[in-house]
CSV table of C-alpha atoms in Angstrom, one decimal:
chain,number,residue,atom,x,y,z
A,1,MET,CA,-0.3,-0.1,-0.2
A,2,GLY,CA,1.2,3.5,-1.2
A,3,SER,CA,2.0,6.0,1.3
A,4,ALA,CA,-0.5,8.3,-0.5
A,5,GLN,CA,-3.2,5.5,0.0
A,6,ALA,CA,-2.3,4.7,3.5
A,7,ALA,CA,-2.5,8.3,4.5
A,8,ALA,CA,-6.2,8.5,2.7
A,9,LEU,CA,-7.5,5.3,5.1
A,10,THR,CA,-10.1,6.9,7.9
A,11,PRO,CA,-9.2,5.7,11.5
A,12,VAL,CA,-11.4,3.8,13.3
A,13,LYS,CA,-11.3,2.8,17.0
A,14,PHE,CA,-12.7,-0.5,17.7
A,15,THR,CA,-13.3,-2.2,21.0
A,16,LEU,CA,-13.8,-5.8,21.7
A,17,ASP,CA,-15.8,-7.0,24.4
A,18,TRP,CA,-12.6,-9.3,26.1
A,19,ARG,CA,-9.0,-10.4,25.9
A,20,PHE,CA,-7.9,-11.3,22.5
A,21,GLU,CA,-8.7,-15.1,22.2
A,22,GLY,CA,-10.3,-17.5,19.7
A,23,PRO,CA,-13.7,-15.5,19.1
A,24,SER,CA,-11.6,-12.4,18.1
A,25,ALA,CA,-10.0,-14.4,15.3
A,26,PRO,CA,-12.3,-12.5,12.4
A,27,PHE,CA,-11.7,-9.3,13.8
A,28,LEU,CA,-8.0,-9.5,13.8
A,29,LEU,CA,-8.1,-11.1,10.6
A,30,ALA,CA,-10.0,-8.4,8.5
A,31,ALA,CA,-7.4,-5.8,10.1
A,32,GLN,CA,-4.0,-7.8,9.7
A,33,LYS,CA,-5.2,-9.3,5.9
A,34,GLY,CA,-6.0,-5.8,4.8
A,35,TYR,CA,-9.8,-6.2,4.4
A,36,PHE,CA,-11.1,-2.9,6.7
A,37,ALA,CA,-7.5,-1.0,4.3
A,38,GLU,CA,-9.5,-2.4,0.9
A,39,GLU,CA,-13.0,-0.6,2.6
A,40,GLY,CA,-10.6,2.8,3.5
A,41,LEU,CA,-10.4,2.1,7.1
A,42,GLU,CA,-7.4,1.9,9.4
A,43,VAL,CA,-9.2,0.3,11.9
A,44,SER,CA,-7.1,-0.4,15.5
A,45,ILE,CA,-8.3,-3.2,18.2
A,46,ASP,CA,-7.9,-3.0,21.7
A,47,ALA,CA,-8.9,-5.7,24.1
A,48,GLY,CA,-11.9,-5.1,26.3
A,49,ASN,CA,-12.9,-6.3,30.1
A,50,GLY,CA,-16.7,-6.6,29.6
A,51,SER,CA,-19.1,-6.1,27.3
A,52,ALA,CA,-20.9,-3.3,29.8
A,53,GLY,CA,-17.4,-1.4,29.6
A,54,ALA,CA,-17.4,-1.7,25.6
A,55,VAL,CA,-20.8,-0.3,25.4
A,56,THR,CA,-19.6,2.6,27.7
A,57,ARG,CA,-16.9,3.2,25.5
A,58,VAL,CA,-18.7,3.1,22.3
A,59,ALA,CA,-21.5,5.3,24.4
A,60,THR,CA,-18.9,7.8,25.9
A,61,GLY,CA,-17.5,8.6,21.9
A,62,ALA,CA,-14.0,7.1,23.2
A,63,TYR,CA,-14.4,4.2,20.7
A,64,ASP,CA,-16.3,4.5,17.4
A,65,ILE,CA,-17.1,0.8,17.3
A,66,GLY,CA,-17.5,-2.1,19.7
A,67,PHE,CA,-18.7,-5.7,20.2
A,68,ALA,CA,-20.8,-6.1,22.6
A,69,ASP,CA,-23.0,-8.7,24.5
A,70,PHE,CA,-27.2,-7.1,22.8
A,71,ASN,CA,-28.5,-7.8,26.2
A,72,ALA,CA,-25.8,-5.1,27.7
A,73,LEU,CA,-26.7,-2.8,25.1
A,74,ILE,CA,-30.0,-3.3,25.8
A,75,GLU,CA,-29.6,-2.6,29.7
A,76,TYR,CA,-27.3,0.3,28.7
A,77,SER,CA,-30.4,1.5,26.5
A,78,ALA,CA,-32.9,1.4,28.8
A,79,GLY,CA,-31.3,3.6,31.5
A,80,ASN,CA,-29.4,6.2,28.7
A,81,PRO,CA,-32.3,6.5,26.4
A,82,GLN,CA,-30.7,10.3,25.9
A,83,THR,CA,-27.1,8.5,24.2
A,84,PRO,CA,-28.7,6.2,21.9
A,85,LEU,CA,-26.7,3.1,20.7
A,86,LYS,CA,-27.7,0.1,18.1
A,87,ALA,CA,-26.3,-3.1,16.9
A,88,VAL,CA,-26.2,-3.4,13.4
A,89,TYR,CA,-24.8,-6.9,12.8
A,90,MET,CA,-25.7,-9.8,15.2
A,91,VAL,CA,-22.2,-12.1,15.8
A,92,TYR,CA,-23.8,-14.2,18.2
A,93,ASN,CA,-26.7,-15.8,16.9
A,94,ASN,CA,-27.5,-17.4,20.7
A,95,THR,CA,-26.3,-16.0,24.1
A,96,PRO,CA,-23.2,-18.0,24.9
A,97,ALA,CA,-24.1,-18.4,28.9
A,98,ALA,CA,-23.9,-21.4,30.0
A,99,VAL,CA,-24.2,-23.3,33.7
A,100,PHE,CA,-21.5,-25.3,34.3
A,101,ALA,CA,-20.9,-27.9,37.4
A,102,LEU,CA,-19.0,-31.5,37.5
A,103,LYS,CA,-20.5,-34.7,37.5
A,104,SER,CA,-19.7,-35.2,40.6
A,105,SER,CA,-22.1,-32.7,42.3
A,106,GLY,CA,-25.3,-35.2,41.6
A,107,ILE,CA,-26.3,-31.8,39.3
A,108,ALA,CA,-27.4,-33.2,35.6
A,109,SER,CA,-30.3,-30.9,35.2
A,110,PRO,CA,-31.7,-27.4,35.6
A,111,ALA,CA,-33.8,-28.9,38.7
A,112,ASP,CA,-30.7,-30.0,40.3
A,113,LEU,CA,-29.5,-26.5,41.0
A,114,LYS,CA,-32.3,-26.2,43.1
A,115,GLY,CA,-30.5,-24.9,47.1
A,116,LYS,CA,-27.0,-25.1,45.0
A,117,THR,CA,-24.4,-22.3,45.6
A,118,LEU,CA,-23.8,-20.9,41.9
A,119,ALA,CA,-20.4,-18.5,41.4
A,120,ALA,CA,-19.5,-15.5,39.5
A,121,PRO,CA,-18.8,-12.1,38.7
A,122,VAL,CA,-21.7,-9.8,39.2
A,123,PHE,CA,-21.2,-8.4,35.4
A,124,ASP,CA,-21.8,-12.5,34.4
A,125,ALA,CA,-23.8,-12.7,31.1
A,126,GLY,CA,-25.2,-15.9,32.7
A,127,ARG,CA,-25.7,-14.2,36.4
A,128,LYS,CA,-27.4,-11.7,35.1
A,129,ALA,CA,-29.8,-13.3,32.6
A,130,TRP,CA,-30.7,-16.5,35.5
A,131,PRO,CA,-34.2,-15.5,36.5
A,132,ALA,CA,-34.8,-15.9,32.6
A,133,PHE,CA,-33.0,-19.5,33.0
A,134,ALA,CA,-35.0,-20.3,36.2
A,135,ARG,CA,-38.1,-19.3,34.4
A,136,HIS,CA,-37.7,-21.4,31.4
A,137,ASN,CA,-37.2,-24.2,33.6
A,138,GLY,CA,-39.7,-24.2,36.6
A,139,LEU,CA,-37.0,-22.4,39.1
A,140,ALA,CA,-37.9,-19.2,41.2
A,141,THR,CA,-35.0,-16.4,40.9
A,142,ASP,CA,-33.9,-17.1,44.4
A,143,ASP,CA,-33.8,-21.1,44.7
A,144,VAL,CA,-29.7,-20.3,44.0
A,145,THR,CA,-27.5,-18.7,46.2
A,146,TRP,CA,-25.0,-16.5,44.4
A,147,GLN,CA,-21.3,-15.9,45.1
A,148,SER,CA,-19.7,-12.6,43.8
A,149,VAL,CA,-16.1,-14.2,42.4
A,150,ASP,CA,-13.5,-12.2,40.4
A,151,PRO,CA,-13.3,-13.9,37.0
A,152,ALA,CA,-10.1,-15.2,36.9
A,153,ILE,CA,-10.9,-17.9,39.7
A,154,ARG,CA,-14.7,-18.6,39.2
A,155,GLU,CA,-13.3,-21.8,37.1
A,156,THR,CA,-10.5,-22.8,39.7
A,157,LEU,CA,-13.3,-22.8,42.4
A,158,LEU,CA,-15.4,-24.9,40.3
A,159,ALA,CA,-12.8,-27.7,39.7
A,160,ARG,CA,-11.8,-27.4,43.7
A,161,GLY,CA,-15.2,-28.2,44.5
A,162,GLN,CA,-15.8,-25.1,46.7
A,163,VAL,CA,-18.9,-24.1,44.5
A,164,ASP,CA,-21.7,-26.5,43.3
A,165,ALA,CA,-21.8,-24.4,39.9
A,166,ILE,CA,-21.0,-21.6,37.9
A,167,THR,CA,-22.1,-19.5,35.1
A,168,GLY,CA,-20.2,-18.1,32.1
A,169,PHE,CA,-19.6,-17.9,28.7
A,170,TYR,CA,-19.9,-21.9,27.3
A,171,PHE,CA,-16.5,-21.5,25.2
A,172,THR,CA,-14.6,-19.8,28.0
A,173,SER,CA,-15.7,-22.0,31.0
A,174,LEU,CA,-15.2,-25.1,29.1
A,175,LEU,CA,-11.5,-24.8,28.0
A,176,ASN,CA,-10.7,-23.3,31.8
A,177,LEU,CA,-12.2,-25.6,33.7
A,178,GLN,CA,-10.0,-28.3,31.3
A,179,ALA,CA,-7.0,-26.3,31.7
A,180,ARG,CA,-7.8,-26.5,35.5
A,181,GLY,CA,-7.5,-30.6,35.2
A,182,VAL,CA,-11.2,-31.4,34.7
A,183,LYS,CA,-11.3,-34.1,32.5
A,184,PRO,CA,-14.4,-33.6,29.7
A,185,GLU,CA,-16.3,-36.6,30.8
A,186,ASP,CA,-16.6,-35.0,34.2
A,187,ILE,CA,-17.9,-31.6,33.3
A,188,VAL,CA,-22.1,-30.6,33.2
A,189,SER,CA,-22.6,-27.7,30.7
A,190,LEU,CA,-26.6,-26.2,30.5
A,191,PRO,CA,-26.3,-24.0,27.7
A,192,TYR,CA,-28.9,-21.2,28.2
A,193,PRO,CA,-29.9,-21.4,24.2
A,194,GLN,CA,-30.8,-25.5,25.0
A,195,TYR,CA,-32.6,-25.0,27.9
A,196,GLY,CA,-35.1,-22.1,26.9
A,197,VAL,CA,-33.5,-19.2,26.4
A,198,GLU,CA,-34.0,-17.2,23.6
A,199,LEU,CA,-31.9,-14.1,24.5
A,200,TYR,CA,-29.3,-12.9,21.4
A,201,GLY,CA,-25.6,-13.0,22.5
A,202,ASN,CA,-22.8,-10.6,21.0
A,203,ALA,CA,-23.2,-8.0,18.6
A,204,ILE,CA,-21.3,-5.3,16.8
A,205,ILE,CA,-22.6,-1.7,18.1
A,206,ALA,CA,-22.4,1.9,17.2
A,207,SER,CA,-23.7,5.2,18.2
A,208,ASP,CA,-26.6,6.4,16.5
A,209,LYS,CA,-24.2,9.4,16.1
A,210,LEU,CA,-21.9,7.4,14.3
A,211,LEU,CA,-24.5,5.6,11.9
A,212,GLN,CA,-26.1,9.3,10.7
A,213,ASP,CA,-22.9,11.3,10.2
A,214,LYS,CA,-20.6,8.1,8.7
A,215,PRO,CA,-23.2,5.4,6.9
A,216,GLU,CA,-20.7,4.5,4.5
A,217,LEU,CA,-17.9,3.8,7.0
A,218,VAL,CA,-19.9,1.7,8.8
A,219,LYS,CA,-21.3,-0.6,6.0
A,220,GLY,CA,-17.6,-0.9,5.1
A,221,PHE,CA,-16.4,-2.0,8.6
A,222,LEU,CA,-19.5,-4.4,8.4
A,223,ARG,CA,-18.2,-5.7,4.9
A,224,ALA,CA,-14.6,-6.2,5.8
A,225,PHE,CA,-15.6,-7.6,8.9
A,226,ASN,CA,-18.4,-9.9,7.3
A,227,LYS,CA,-15.8,-11.4,4.5
A,228,ALA,CA,-13.4,-12.6,7.7
A,229,LEU,CA,-16.3,-14.2,9.3
A,230,GLN,CA,-16.5,-16.1,6.4
A,231,GLU,CA,-13.0,-17.2,5.9
A,232,THR,CA,-13.1,-17.6,9.4
A,233,LEU,CA,-16.2,-19.8,9.3
A,234,ALA,CA,-14.4,-21.9,6.2
A,235,ASP,CA,-11.2,-22.3,7.3
A,236,PRO,CA,-10.8,-21.7,11.1
A,237,ASP,CA,-7.1,-23.1,11.6
A,238,SER,CA,-5.9,-20.7,9.5
A,239,ALA,CA,-8.1,-17.6,11.3
A,240,VAL,CA,-6.6,-18.6,14.6
A,241,ALA,CA,-3.2,-17.8,13.5
A,242,TYR,CA,-4.0,-14.2,13.6
A,243,VAL,CA,-4.8,-14.5,17.4
A,244,VAL,CA,-1.4,-16.0,18.4
A,245,LYS,CA,0.1,-12.9,16.2
A,246,GLN,CA,-1.6,-10.7,17.8
A,247,ASP,CA,-0.6,-12.0,21.2
A,248,PRO,CA,2.3,-14.4,20.6
A,249,LEU,CA,2.0,-16.0,24.1
A,250,ALA,CA,-1.5,-17.4,23.2
A,251,LYS,CA,-1.7,-21.2,22.4
A,252,ALA,CA,-2.8,-21.6,19.2
A,253,ASP,CA,-4.7,-25.1,20.2
A,254,LEU,CA,-6.7,-24.1,22.9
A,255,GLU,CA,-7.5,-20.6,20.6
A,256,LEU,CA,-8.7,-23.1,17.9
A,257,SER,CA,-10.8,-25.0,20.3
A,258,ARG,CA,-12.4,-21.9,21.6
A,259,LEU,CA,-12.9,-20.1,17.7
A,260,GLN,CA,-14.6,-23.4,17.1
A,261,LEU,CA,-17.0,-24.0,19.9
A,262,ALA,CA,-17.8,-20.2,19.5
A,263,LEU,CA,-19.0,-21.1,15.7
A,264,ASP,CA,-20.1,-24.2,16.2
A,265,ALA,CA,-22.7,-23.0,19.2
A,266,ASN,CA,-23.2,-19.5,18.6
A,267,VAL,CA,-22.2,-18.4,14.9
A,268,ALA,CA,-23.6,-21.0,12.5
A,269,THR,CA,-26.7,-22.0,14.4
A,270,ASP,CA,-30.0,-23.0,12.5
A,271,GLU,CA,-31.5,-19.8,11.9
A,272,VAL,CA,-28.3,-18.0,10.6
A,273,ARG,CA,-28.6,-21.1,7.9
A,274,GLU,CA,-32.2,-19.5,7.3
A,275,ILE,CA,-31.5,-15.5,8.1
A,276,GLY,CA,-27.8,-15.4,7.0
A,277,LEU,CA,-25.4,-14.1,9.1
A,278,GLY,CA,-25.7,-10.9,11.1
A,279,ALA,CA,-29.2,-11.0,10.8
A,280,VAL,CA,-32.2,-10.9,13.6
A,281,LYS,CA,-35.8,-12.5,13.0
A,282,ALA,CA,-37.9,-9.8,14.2
A,283,GLU,CA,-40.4,-11.8,16.4
A,284,ARG,CA,-37.4,-13.8,18.4
A,285,LEU,CA,-35.5,-10.2,18.7
A,286,GLN,CA,-39.2,-8.8,20.3
A,287,ARG,CA,-39.1,-11.6,22.7
A,288,ALA,CA,-35.1,-11.8,23.1
A,289,ILE,CA,-35.6,-8.1,24.4
A,290,GLU,CA,-38.6,-8.4,27.0
A,291,GLU,CA,-37.2,-11.3,28.3
A,292,ALA,CA,-33.5,-9.6,29.2
A,293,VAL,CA,-36.3,-7.1,30.3
A,294,SER,CA,-37.5,-8.8,32.9
A,295,ALA,CA,-34.5,-10.5,33.4
A,296,TYR,CA,-32.5,-7.7,34.4
A,297,GLY,CA,-35.7,-5.7,36.0
A,298,LEU,CA,-35.1,-3.3,33.6
A,299,GLN,CA,-37.5,-0.2,33.8
A,300,ASN,CA,-38.4,0.2,30.9
A,301,ALA,CA,-38.2,-2.3,27.1
A,302,PRO,CA,-36.4,-0.2,24.6
A,303,ALA,CA,-38.1,-0.5,21.3
A,304,ALA,CA,-36.6,-3.1,19.1
A,305,ASP,CA,-35.8,-0.6,16.1
A,306,SER,CA,-34.3,1.1,18.6
A,307,LEU,CA,-31.5,-1.4,19.3
A,308,PHE,CA,-31.0,-3.0,16.1
A,309,ASP,CA,-30.8,-1.7,13.0
A,310,ALA,CA,-30.2,-4.1,9.5
A,311,ALA,CA,-29.6,-1.5,7.1
A,312,TYR,CA,-25.9,-1.8,7.1
A,313,LEU,CA,-25.7,-5.0,6.4
A,314,PRO,CA,-24.0,-6.3,3.6
A,315,ALA,CA,-26.3,-8.1,0.6
A,316,ALA,CA,-27.8,-11.3,2.1
A,317,ALA,CA,-26.1,-13.2,-0.8
A,318,ASP,CA,-22.6,-12.6,0.8
A,319,ARG,CA,-24.2,-13.7,4.0
A,320,GLN,CA,-25.0,-16.7,4.1
A,321,LEU,CA,-22.9,-19.4,5.7
A,322,PRO,CA,-19.4,-20.6,3.6
């Protein structure tokens, strides 16, 4: 790329929701293979410290575009209608939230969680959405006791048998437990989507101001990301190399497993096969918003069209699963 062409690129600040791990591969691939540059964008990618933080970063204007749990966006929008944000590409068609336990605990189904102690950070998506999981599975919200813990020790506590169960993102906690010496066959996982919860997962978000002032920038960002996501789905092994390039301490085999779990459970779903990558179903979106509002105890429900806008998505033909 010539210096004149490089100078013409528009800088874009982008924040992830979490660390540089397997699921961040398509963003890093798009940057490192020049797909953002082909759209006239110079995208800088920063790690995050949780979806709520990513939403705040975009809301305050510190970042132009972000990657965050759609339910964190609902929560923020319900309390801050004066700072409108929208999701423009639904990356995770399902919430990755799940309950994990050890087989030795005797927990095999949601009903077995009654009277148990669950550990999670206070901001954990699975903990916040617990009322939805409980409602779908015949449990009361207060049927379990919560222990607030730092994310770094959540899986350690379960591996040591110091708590009965935990909540966490499926592709994170599952591998973290295995990394702490728990055999796969000794892990019980109860993914929220398999137990009636219709919440959507992580989405690409932007402020209304950016969408109104620079719509072509957002469309270009999504075209580049969509192209990279297609490549990631077709060849995860090659895609994870961009994670290792970004963070040389990352273990390629571990992050490949994490990426594959995320793609299989949250990206390449039956609904996505029907409607294409990035899109949502209007009826389900409404139910998901109502479910999040109820679970999070929000005072008002933001309108669906104030939370998701499909107008910036690439053409439907370009969003089919490979």
